[in-house]
Amino acid sequence: MLSLSLTGLSFYPAVVLSLAMMLKAYRERPYDFLIMCLLFLGNYGLTHENTLPIKTYDICVVVCLILFFVYIKPPIVKRTLLVITAYGISLLCIAWFSLETMAVQLYTWRNYLAFIFFIIPIVVFSRRPFEITEFWNRLIPYVLLACIFYIVDGLILCGNILMPCTAAYRESTFFDPLMSPLSFNFFRKYPPGLFPMVLLVYPIARYYKLRFWQWSVIILALFASQTFSVLSGFIAAYIFFRFGIRKLFLAIFLGLLSLVALYYVDGLLPERKNEYITQSRLRIKSSVDQIAIIMEAADDEDLAKFASGRMAQILPKLDLVNEEGRQWTGLGFLHPERNTVAKYVIVNELYTDISENEEVAALVEVIPVQIFIATGWSGLIVHVLFLLAIYLIIRRLRLATYLLSVYFCCIWFGLSGFCGLISAHGLFLAAISFSAIILNSRSSLSGFPPLSKA
């Protein structure tokens, strides 16, 4: 993880070290190799997708395609490939209705198929025994270390060093690091480095009893990210899969009572201001105030302030979908930089930063709305059917609920644009949990090769 941090800081010799450690792990510690592949190919705050000359996701696509052709596939793997293929073709059929060229749409379309990552764990453990509890045991140190990275970066270094790719406004590099040690200027660190924790929500809720220091590290890291949707998602998932729906509703009620107290505490702290926005220090008061804004909204300008400005992204693009009558097919898989359709370049008058109000109607930070804008109601239906079909493939296997826990977190986070099930961040996690369930039950499944005696 430190070598990936150096890579994310644009210290490129560290890439060689990372690959060497992955090769060694493949031979001696396959569980660690699998986790290293997840972090290397999925980035997760340690690196950017574009850190290397070739995008890490494209590396994943090439590797997976090769594995699909050379690996003798058990029936359950064949069924999964059939579902992914049907999903991809269905989205392409919807994309044909767009005015954008298919060559441009393929750049975005391919991200929806990141579930193909599932083949990597299957092949790595093709002839090796796999125990899901051992996978969880090996994953815990990586997750705790990522949490420590967030705490050190967010609360001590006040920058992006150990998790260098978690800021939105300036790049942090090895020779020009972004940090202000012990300044107590706690700026927001975006949460992708915490997403692998999704794979541990279910086992922690059902099988593990963490120590006090481990809980402290996790909670501090979540607060260091200052992302309420991610914090609330982890809490909701933990309560739901440990205690059930009744306790979840009780926890929500108690959480609302606590929120009232925190709201007033946050209101007493100094506000954070920049040129375009003012937020409360803990982002609790400002988040709650947004609900009052939407309740009292008199026009689109008032409504645009809701959800940290996400409604300002959404409204003009939804208007464009409605104006063109594309509610069932969407605008297509538009690309923010490669767009060729002039009418899909809009001037968004709802943005507070007028210098950046010209954009392609391609991206919003709410995953269900993103799917609707790209593919309409048809695409939303196909997406839901795809997730359902993937679950039905393993529904009779032991620990199938594990996949549902990953779905739960990714869908919750996706309401704020994070870790959605249409990109590598979310689909890699779903894929690895899916493969872990299959491998853990391989003795009851047909078509797998015999285990190696070595």
Short mmCIF file of C-alpha atoms in Angstrom, two decimals:
data_model
loop_
_atom_site.label_atom_id
_atom_site.label_comp_id
_atom_site.label_asym_id
_atom_site.label_seq_id
_atom_site.Cartn_x
_atom_site.Cartn_y
_atom_site.Cartn_z
CA MET A 1 0.00 0.00 0.00
CA LEU A 2 2.91 2.35 0.65
CA SER A 3 4.32 1.57 -2.79
CA LEU A 4 0.92 2.38 -4.31
CA SER A 5 0.87 5.61 -2.31
CA LEU A 6 4.21 6.54 -3.86
CA THR A 7 2.81 5.64 -7.27
CA GLY A 8 -0.17 7.90 -6.60
CA LEU A 9 2.32 10.66 -5.75
CA SER A 10 3.75 10.23 -9.26
CA PHE A 11 6.91 8.53 -8.00
CA TYR A 12 6.85 5.99 -10.80
CA PRO A 13 9.74 3.68 -9.78
CA ALA A 14 7.37 2.48 -7.04
CA VAL A 15 5.28 0.77 -9.74
CA VAL A 16 8.06 -1.77 -10.25
CA LEU A 17 8.10 -2.51 -6.52
CA SER A 18 4.33 -2.91 -6.48
CA LEU A 19 4.36 -5.36 -9.39
CA ALA A 20 7.24 -7.34 -7.84
CA MET A 21 5.35 -7.72 -4.57
CA MET A 22 2.22 -8.79 -6.43
CA LEU A 23 4.17 -11.44 -8.32
CA LYS A 24 5.66 -12.77 -5.09
CA ALA A 25 2.25 -12.78 -3.43
CA TYR A 26 0.72 -14.70 -6.37
CA ARG A 27 3.19 -17.53 -5.77
CA GLU A 28 3.11 -17.61 -1.98
CA ARG A 29 0.05 -15.71 -0.64
CA PRO A 30 -2.86 -15.86 -3.12
CA TYR A 31 -5.30 -14.11 -0.75
CA ASP A 32 -2.95 -11.15 -0.51
CA PHE A 33 -2.46 -11.19 -4.27
CA LEU A 34 -6.20 -10.96 -4.77
CA ILE A 35 -6.44 -7.95 -2.44
CA MET A 36 -3.42 -6.34 -4.11
CA CYS A 37 -5.10 -6.76 -7.52
CA LEU A 38 -8.22 -5.08 -6.16
CA LEU A 39 -6.23 -2.09 -4.87
CA PHE A 40 -3.97 -1.84 -7.93
CA LEU A 41 -6.68 -2.13 -10.57
CA GLY A 42 -9.41 -0.31 -8.62
CA ASN A 43 -7.15 2.53 -7.37
CA TYR A 44 -9.22 3.26 -4.21
CA GLY A 45 -7.58 6.54 -3.29
CA LEU A 46 -4.01 5.25 -3.53
CA THR A 47 -3.66 5.97 -7.23
CA HIS A 48 -5.65 7.56 -10.05
CA GLU A 49 -7.05 5.63 -12.99
CA ASN A 50 -4.75 7.74 -15.19
CA THR A 51 -1.65 7.52 -13.00
CA LEU A 52 -0.03 5.07 -15.42
CA PRO A 53 0.23 5.56 -19.20
CA ILE A 54 -2.46 2.87 -19.57
CA LYS A 55 -5.61 3.14 -17.49
CA THR A 56 -5.69 0.50 -14.78
CA TYR A 57 -9.25 -0.42 -15.73
CA ASP A 58 -8.17 -1.10 -19.31
CA ILE A 59 -5.42 -3.37 -17.95
CA CYS A 60 -8.14 -5.21 -16.05
CA VAL A 61 -10.29 -5.56 -19.18
CA VAL A 62 -7.43 -7.04 -21.21
CA VAL A 63 -6.44 -9.48 -18.45
CA CYS A 64 -10.03 -10.60 -17.90
CA LEU A 65 -10.69 -11.13 -21.61
CA ILE A 66 -7.58 -13.30 -21.87
CA LEU A 67 -8.67 -15.32 -18.84
CA PHE A 68 -12.16 -15.79 -20.29
CA PHE A 69 -10.67 -17.40 -23.40
CA VAL A 70 -8.00 -19.60 -21.79
CA TYR A 71 -9.80 -20.74 -18.63
CA ILE A 72 -11.98 -23.86 -18.76
CA LYS A 73 -15.16 -22.46 -17.28
CA PRO A 74 -17.40 -24.30 -14.79
CA PRO A 75 -21.16 -24.03 -15.49
CA ILE A 76 -21.70 -21.33 -12.85
CA VAL A 77 -18.99 -19.19 -14.45
CA LYS A 78 -20.54 -19.73 -17.90
CA ARG A 79 -23.92 -18.58 -16.59
CA THR A 80 -22.32 -15.48 -15.13
CA LEU A 81 -20.61 -14.66 -18.41
CA LEU A 82 -23.92 -15.11 -20.20
CA VAL A 83 -25.62 -12.64 -17.85
CA ILE A 84 -22.82 -10.06 -18.24
CA THR A 85 -22.92 -10.46 -22.03
CA ALA A 86 -26.70 -10.05 -22.14
CA TYR A 87 -26.41 -6.97 -19.91
CA GLY A 88 -23.76 -5.39 -22.11
CA ILE A 89 -25.64 -6.11 -25.34
CA SER A 90 -28.88 -4.75 -23.88
CA LEU A 91 -27.17 -1.49 -22.96
CA LEU A 92 -25.65 -1.28 -26.44
CA CYS A 93 -29.08 -1.72 -28.01
CA ILE A 94 -30.36 1.19 -25.93
CA ALA A 95 -27.28 3.22 -26.87
CA TRP A 96 -28.12 2.92 -30.59
CA PHE A 97 -30.99 5.38 -30.03
CA SER A 98 -28.56 8.11 -28.96
CA LEU A 99 -27.38 10.87 -31.30
CA GLU A 100 -23.82 10.30 -30.08
CA THR A 101 -21.57 8.03 -32.14
CA MET A 102 -21.09 4.51 -30.85
CA ALA A 103 -17.32 4.93 -30.92
CA VAL A 104 -17.60 7.65 -28.25
CA GLN A 105 -20.25 5.84 -26.22
CA LEU A 106 -18.07 2.74 -25.86
CA TYR A 107 -15.66 4.66 -23.62
CA THR A 108 -18.36 5.06 -20.97
CA TRP A 109 -20.29 1.87 -21.73
CA ARG A 110 -17.32 -0.34 -20.89
CA ASN A 111 -17.31 0.94 -17.29
CA TYR A 112 -20.73 -0.60 -16.72
CA LEU A 113 -19.19 -4.04 -17.33
CA ALA A 114 -16.54 -3.89 -14.60
CA PHE A 115 -18.14 -6.94 -12.98
CA ILE A 116 -15.90 -8.99 -15.31
CA PHE A 117 -13.33 -8.65 -12.53
CA PHE A 118 -15.00 -11.70 -10.97
CA ILE A 119 -12.96 -14.02 -13.21
CA ILE A 120 -9.64 -13.04 -11.58
CA PRO A 121 -10.41 -14.61 -8.15
CA ILE A 122 -11.89 -17.66 -9.90
CA VAL A 123 -8.69 -18.26 -11.87
CA VAL A 124 -6.29 -17.42 -9.02
CA PHE A 125 -7.98 -20.06 -6.84
CA SER A 126 -8.82 -22.45 -9.68
CA ARG A 127 -6.58 -25.15 -8.22
CA ARG A 128 -6.11 -23.71 -4.75
CA PRO A 129 -8.34 -24.18 -1.71
CA PHE A 130 -10.33 -21.11 -0.73
CA GLU A 131 -11.90 -20.26 2.61
CA ILE A 132 -13.92 -17.09 2.82
CA THR A 133 -13.01 -16.58 6.48
CA GLU A 134 -9.33 -16.62 5.55
CA PHE A 135 -10.02 -14.03 2.85
CA TRP A 136 -11.69 -11.80 5.46
CA ASN A 137 -8.79 -12.33 7.88
CA ARG A 138 -6.29 -11.23 5.24
CA LEU A 139 -8.42 -8.25 4.22
CA ILE A 140 -8.78 -6.76 7.71
CA PRO A 141 -5.15 -5.48 7.98
CA TYR A 142 -5.42 -3.76 4.58
CA VAL A 143 -8.66 -2.02 5.58
CA LEU A 144 -7.32 -0.95 8.98
CA LEU A 145 -4.15 0.36 7.34
CA ALA A 146 -6.25 2.37 4.88
CA CYS A 147 -8.15 3.82 7.85
CA ILE A 148 -4.87 4.75 9.53
CA PHE A 149 -3.77 6.43 6.30
CA TYR A 150 -6.95 8.54 6.40
CA ILE A 151 -6.39 9.50 10.03
CA VAL A 152 -2.74 10.47 9.50
CA ASP A 153 -3.51 12.39 6.31
CA GLY A 154 -6.69 14.04 7.51
CA LEU A 155 -5.93 14.83 11.14
CA ILE A 156 -2.13 15.01 11.42
CA LEU A 157 -0.58 15.84 8.05
CA CYS A 158 -3.71 17.68 6.90
CA GLY A 159 -3.01 16.70 3.32
CA ASN A 160 -2.84 13.91 0.77
CA ILE A 161 0.31 11.84 1.26
CA LEU A 162 -0.59 8.30 2.29
CA MET A 163 -3.90 8.47 0.43
CA PRO A 164 -2.71 10.90 -2.25
CA CYS A 165 -5.68 10.66 -4.64
CA THR A 166 -8.48 11.74 -2.32
CA ALA A 167 -8.62 15.51 -2.98
CA ALA A 168 -10.59 17.21 -5.69
CA TYR A 169 -8.94 20.59 -5.99
CA ARG A 170 -5.17 20.00 -6.29
CA GLU A 171 -2.90 17.11 -7.19
CA SER A 172 -0.44 15.93 -4.57
CA THR A 173 2.90 14.69 -5.93
CA PHE A 174 6.14 13.36 -4.48
CA PHE A 175 8.01 16.59 -5.25
CA ASP A 176 5.05 18.89 -4.59
CA PRO A 177 3.11 17.28 -1.74
CA LEU A 178 -0.21 18.65 -0.57
CA MET A 179 0.01 18.88 3.22
CA SER A 180 0.04 21.26 6.14
CA PRO A 181 1.27 19.23 9.15
CA LEU A 182 -0.36 19.91 12.54
CA SER A 183 -2.12 22.98 11.17
CA PHE A 184 -5.52 21.66 12.32
CA ASN A 185 -6.83 22.71 8.92
CA PHE A 186 -8.88 19.57 8.43
CA PHE A 187 -10.02 19.60 4.82
CA ARG A 188 -12.27 16.97 3.35
CA LYS A 189 -10.65 13.78 2.08
CA TYR A 190 -12.86 12.02 -0.43
CA PRO A 191 -13.73 8.44 0.59
CA PRO A 192 -12.60 6.01 -2.17
CA GLY A 193 -9.85 4.60 0.05
CA LEU A 194 -12.52 3.42 2.49
CA PHE A 195 -14.63 1.57 -0.08
CA PRO A 196 -12.88 -1.84 0.37
CA MET A 197 -14.31 -1.75 3.91
CA VAL A 198 -17.61 -2.66 2.24
CA LEU A 199 -16.27 -6.22 1.94
CA LEU A 200 -16.00 -6.44 5.74
CA VAL A 201 -19.37 -5.01 6.81
CA TYR A 202 -21.12 -8.39 6.70
CA PRO A 203 -18.42 -10.45 8.46
CA ILE A 204 -17.95 -7.78 11.14
CA ALA A 205 -21.70 -7.65 11.70
CA ARG A 206 -22.15 -11.43 11.86
CA TYR A 207 -18.90 -13.18 12.76
CA TYR A 208 -16.18 -10.89 14.12
CA LYS A 209 -15.81 -8.98 17.36
CA LEU A 210 -13.44 -6.07 16.81
CA ARG A 211 -11.32 -4.63 19.59
CA PHE A 212 -11.82 -1.13 20.91
CA TRP A 213 -8.77 0.26 19.08
CA GLN A 214 -9.95 -1.23 15.80
CA TRP A 215 -13.39 0.39 16.13
CA SER A 216 -11.69 3.66 17.05
CA VAL A 217 -9.53 3.56 13.91
CA ILE A 218 -12.53 2.82 11.67
CA ILE A 219 -14.70 5.54 13.20
CA LEU A 220 -11.95 8.18 13.11
CA ALA A 221 -11.23 7.36 9.46
CA LEU A 222 -14.89 7.72 8.53
CA PHE A 223 -14.99 11.11 10.24
CA ALA A 224 -11.75 12.10 8.50
CA SER A 225 -13.48 11.55 5.16
CA GLN A 226 -16.26 13.98 6.20
CA THR A 227 -18.67 12.17 3.89
CA PHE A 228 -22.02 11.70 5.59
CA SER A 229 -23.45 9.34 2.99
CA VAL A 230 -20.54 6.92 3.43
CA LEU A 231 -20.59 7.14 7.25
CA SER A 232 -24.36 6.62 7.40
CA GLY A 233 -24.17 3.81 4.84
CA PHE A 234 -21.68 1.81 6.87
CA ILE A 235 -23.68 2.32 10.05
CA ALA A 236 -26.97 1.36 8.39
CA ALA A 237 -25.46 -1.75 6.76
CA TYR A 238 -23.83 -2.89 10.00
CA ILE A 239 -27.06 -2.53 12.00
CA PHE A 240 -29.23 -4.12 9.31
CA PHE A 241 -27.06 -7.21 8.79
CA ARG A 242 -26.39 -7.66 12.50
CA PHE A 243 -29.78 -6.92 14.06
CA GLY A 244 -32.34 -6.74 11.24
CA ILE A 245 -34.78 -4.17 9.96
CA ARG A 246 -36.44 -3.37 13.32
CA LYS A 247 -33.19 -2.39 14.97
CA LEU A 248 -32.25 -0.41 11.90
CA PHE A 249 -35.37 1.72 12.22
CA LEU A 250 -34.74 2.11 15.96
CA ALA A 251 -31.17 3.16 15.24
CA ILE A 252 -32.39 5.68 12.65
CA PHE A 253 -34.75 7.15 15.26
CA LEU A 254 -31.98 7.40 17.88
CA GLY A 255 -29.65 8.74 15.21
CA LEU A 256 -32.10 11.52 14.41
CA LEU A 257 -32.19 12.48 18.09
CA SER A 258 -28.40 12.54 18.18
CA LEU A 259 -28.39 14.52 14.97
CA VAL A 260 -30.35 17.29 16.65
CA ALA A 261 -27.66 17.63 19.32
CA LEU A 262 -24.84 17.49 16.76
CA TYR A 263 -26.66 20.03 14.61
CA TYR A 264 -26.47 22.66 17.35
CA VAL A 265 -22.88 21.74 18.25
CA ASP A 266 -21.88 22.08 14.60
CA GLY A 267 -23.65 25.43 14.47
CA LEU A 268 -21.38 26.74 17.25
CA LEU A 269 -18.18 25.82 15.39
CA PRO A 270 -16.52 28.18 12.88
CA GLU A 271 -17.85 27.81 9.34
CA ARG A 272 -15.76 26.83 6.36
CA LYS A 273 -15.98 29.22 3.45
CA ASN A 274 -14.62 29.43 -0.05
CA GLU A 275 -15.44 31.53 -3.07
CA TYR A 276 -18.61 29.62 -3.91
CA ILE A 277 -19.94 27.82 -0.85
CA THR A 278 -20.19 28.04 2.92
CA GLN A 279 -20.32 24.83 4.96
CA SER A 280 -20.43 24.04 8.66
CA ARG A 281 -17.28 22.56 10.12
CA LEU A 282 -18.64 19.01 10.54
CA ARG A 283 -20.91 19.30 7.46
CA ILE A 284 -23.87 18.22 9.63
CA LYS A 285 -25.66 21.55 10.03
CA SER A 286 -25.12 22.47 6.37
CA SER A 287 -26.43 19.04 5.25
CA VAL A 288 -29.57 19.34 7.38
CA ASP A 289 -30.12 22.93 6.23
CA GLN A 290 -30.24 21.66 2.65
CA ILE A 291 -33.39 19.70 3.52
CA ALA A 292 -35.04 22.92 4.67
CA ILE A 293 -33.97 24.52 1.40
CA ILE A 294 -35.70 21.89 -0.72
CA MET A 295 -38.87 22.09 1.40
CA GLU A 296 -39.03 25.84 0.88
CA ALA A 297 -37.75 25.89 -2.71
CA ALA A 298 -39.63 28.41 -4.80
CA ASP A 299 -37.84 27.77 -8.09
CA ASP A 300 -35.04 25.78 -9.71
CA GLU A 301 -32.39 28.08 -8.28
CA ASP A 302 -33.49 27.27 -4.74
CA LEU A 303 -33.78 23.57 -5.55
CA ALA A 304 -30.29 23.58 -7.09
CA LYS A 305 -28.73 24.22 -3.69
CA PHE A 306 -29.93 20.88 -2.36
CA ALA A 307 -27.56 17.90 -1.87
CA SER A 308 -24.35 19.93 -1.95
CA GLY A 309 -25.25 21.31 -5.35
CA ARG A 310 -26.04 17.94 -6.94
CA MET A 311 -29.48 19.14 -7.94
CA ALA A 312 -27.76 21.90 -9.91
CA GLN A 313 -26.09 19.15 -11.94
CA ILE A 314 -29.26 17.12 -12.34
CA LEU A 315 -32.05 19.55 -13.25
CA PRO A 316 -30.76 20.86 -16.63
CA LYS A 317 -29.91 17.33 -17.77
CA LEU A 318 -33.29 15.96 -16.82
CA ASP A 319 -34.85 18.90 -18.67
CA LEU A 320 -32.84 17.94 -21.76
CA VAL A 321 -34.04 14.32 -21.54
CA ASN A 322 -37.65 15.48 -21.26
CA GLU A 323 -37.35 18.05 -24.05
CA GLU A 324 -36.11 15.37 -26.45
CA GLY A 325 -38.65 12.81 -25.29
CA ARG A 326 -35.91 10.33 -24.41
CA GLN A 327 -37.34 9.15 -21.08
CA TRP A 328 -37.11 5.50 -22.16
CA THR A 329 -33.72 5.55 -23.90
CA GLY A 330 -31.80 8.46 -22.34
CA LEU A 331 -29.20 10.61 -24.01
CA GLY A 332 -26.70 7.80 -24.42
CA PHE A 333 -23.33 7.05 -22.85
CA LEU A 334 -22.01 10.57 -23.30
CA HIS A 335 -18.38 11.41 -22.59
CA PRO A 336 -17.49 14.75 -20.96
CA GLU A 337 -14.42 15.24 -23.17
CA ARG A 338 -15.08 13.28 -26.39
CA ASN A 339 -18.59 14.55 -27.09
CA THR A 340 -19.46 15.14 -30.77
CA VAL A 341 -23.09 16.31 -30.42
CA ALA A 342 -23.23 20.09 -30.10
CA LYS A 343 -26.75 20.16 -28.63
CA TYR A 344 -25.55 18.08 -25.66
CA VAL A 345 -23.19 20.86 -24.62
CA ILE A 346 -25.25 22.94 -22.20
CA VAL A 347 -24.75 26.14 -20.24
CA ASN A 348 -25.77 25.28 -16.70
CA GLU A 349 -27.06 28.52 -15.20
CA LEU A 350 -27.64 26.87 -11.83
CA TYR A 351 -23.93 26.55 -11.02
CA THR A 352 -22.49 29.14 -8.64
CA ASP A 353 -19.16 29.02 -10.49
CA ILE A 354 -20.08 30.64 -13.80
CA SER A 355 -16.59 30.01 -15.19
CA GLU A 356 -17.38 26.28 -15.36
CA ASN A 357 -21.04 26.34 -16.29
CA GLU A 358 -20.51 25.07 -19.84
CA GLU A 359 -20.48 21.28 -19.84
CA VAL A 360 -21.56 18.15 -21.63
CA ALA A 361 -24.81 16.71 -20.25
CA ALA A 362 -22.96 13.53 -19.32
CA LEU A 363 -22.33 13.23 -15.59
CA VAL A 364 -24.23 13.69 -12.34
CA GLU A 365 -23.31 12.58 -8.83
CA VAL A 366 -26.41 10.45 -8.16
CA ILE A 367 -26.04 6.99 -9.65
CA PRO A 368 -29.73 6.13 -10.32
CA VAL A 369 -30.19 9.50 -12.03
CA GLN A 370 -26.94 8.94 -13.95
CA ILE A 371 -28.29 5.66 -15.31
CA PHE A 372 -31.60 7.30 -16.21
CA ILE A 373 -29.94 10.19 -18.07
CA ALA A 374 -27.72 7.79 -20.02
CA THR A 375 -30.21 4.99 -20.74
CA GLY A 376 -33.66 6.10 -19.56
CA TRP A 377 -36.18 3.87 -17.85
CA SER A 378 -35.14 0.98 -20.10
CA GLY A 379 -31.58 1.13 -18.83
CA LEU A 380 -32.68 1.36 -15.22
CA ILE A 381 -34.81 -1.76 -15.65
CA VAL A 382 -31.97 -3.63 -17.36
CA HIS A 383 -29.56 -2.58 -14.61
CA VAL A 384 -31.85 -3.83 -11.84
CA LEU A 385 -32.44 -7.10 -13.70
CA PHE A 386 -28.68 -7.56 -14.10
CA LEU A 387 -28.02 -7.16 -10.36
CA LEU A 388 -30.92 -9.48 -9.59
CA ALA A 389 -29.71 -12.12 -12.06
CA ILE A 390 -26.20 -12.06 -10.58
CA TYR A 391 -27.64 -12.66 -7.12
CA LEU A 392 -29.96 -15.44 -8.33
CA ILE A 393 -26.94 -17.32 -9.68
CA ILE A 394 -25.53 -17.77 -6.16
CA ARG A 395 -28.70 -17.45 -4.06
CA ARG A 396 -28.62 -21.13 -2.96
CA LEU A 397 -24.97 -21.07 -1.98
CA ARG A 398 -23.77 -20.57 1.57
CA LEU A 399 -23.24 -16.91 2.56
CA ALA A 400 -25.10 -15.58 -0.50
CA THR A 401 -26.25 -12.72 1.73
CA TYR A 402 -22.67 -11.47 1.60
CA LEU A 403 -23.28 -10.17 -1.93
CA LEU A 404 -26.45 -8.39 -0.76
CA SER A 405 -24.43 -6.54 1.88
CA VAL A 406 -22.13 -5.21 -0.85
CA TYR A 407 -25.15 -4.24 -2.95
CA PHE A 408 -26.65 -2.45 0.05
CA CYS A 409 -23.56 -0.31 0.69
CA CYS A 410 -22.87 0.50 -2.95
CA ILE A 411 -26.47 1.51 -3.66
CA TRP A 412 -26.54 3.68 -0.52
CA PHE A 413 -23.23 5.35 -1.40
CA GLY A 414 -24.39 5.70 -5.00
CA LEU A 415 -27.10 8.14 -3.95
CA SER A 416 -24.22 10.59 -3.43
CA GLY A 417 -22.31 9.46 -6.50
CA PHE A 418 -19.79 7.24 -4.70
CA CYS A 419 -18.91 3.60 -5.35
CA GLY A 420 -21.80 3.05 -7.74
CA LEU A 421 -22.55 -0.27 -9.38
CA ILE A 422 -21.82 1.22 -12.81
CA SER A 423 -18.09 1.75 -12.28
CA ALA A 424 -15.02 -0.14 -11.16
CA HIS A 425 -15.13 1.14 -7.57
CA GLY A 426 -18.43 -0.56 -6.84
CA LEU A 427 -18.54 -3.41 -9.36
CA PHE A 428 -15.08 -4.71 -8.40
CA LEU A 429 -16.29 -5.08 -4.80
CA ALA A 430 -19.48 -6.83 -5.91
CA ALA A 431 -17.47 -9.09 -8.22
CA ILE A 432 -14.94 -10.16 -5.61
CA SER A 433 -17.69 -10.92 -3.07
CA PHE A 434 -19.57 -12.91 -5.74
CA SER A 435 -16.45 -14.95 -6.56
CA ALA A 436 -15.68 -15.50 -2.88
CA ILE A 437 -19.15 -17.02 -2.37
CA ILE A 438 -18.63 -19.35 -5.35
CA LEU A 439 -15.12 -20.43 -4.32
CA ASN A 440 -16.23 -21.01 -0.75
CA SER A 441 -18.80 -23.54 -2.08
CA ARG A 442 -16.77 -25.03 -4.90
CA SER A 443 -16.99 -28.53 -3.40
CA SER A 444 -20.72 -28.53 -4.13
CA LEU A 445 -20.35 -27.10 -7.64
CA SER A 446 -19.49 -28.96 -10.83
CA GLY A 447 -16.84 -28.18 -13.42
CA PHE A 448 -14.01 -26.95 -11.22
CA PRO A 449 -10.60 -28.60 -11.75
CA PRO A 450 -9.17 -30.70 -8.90
CA LEU A 451 -7.19 -28.90 -6.24
CA SER A 452 -3.41 -28.96 -6.53
CA LYS A 453 -1.64 -31.31 -4.13
CA ALA A 454 1.25 -28.84 -3.68
#
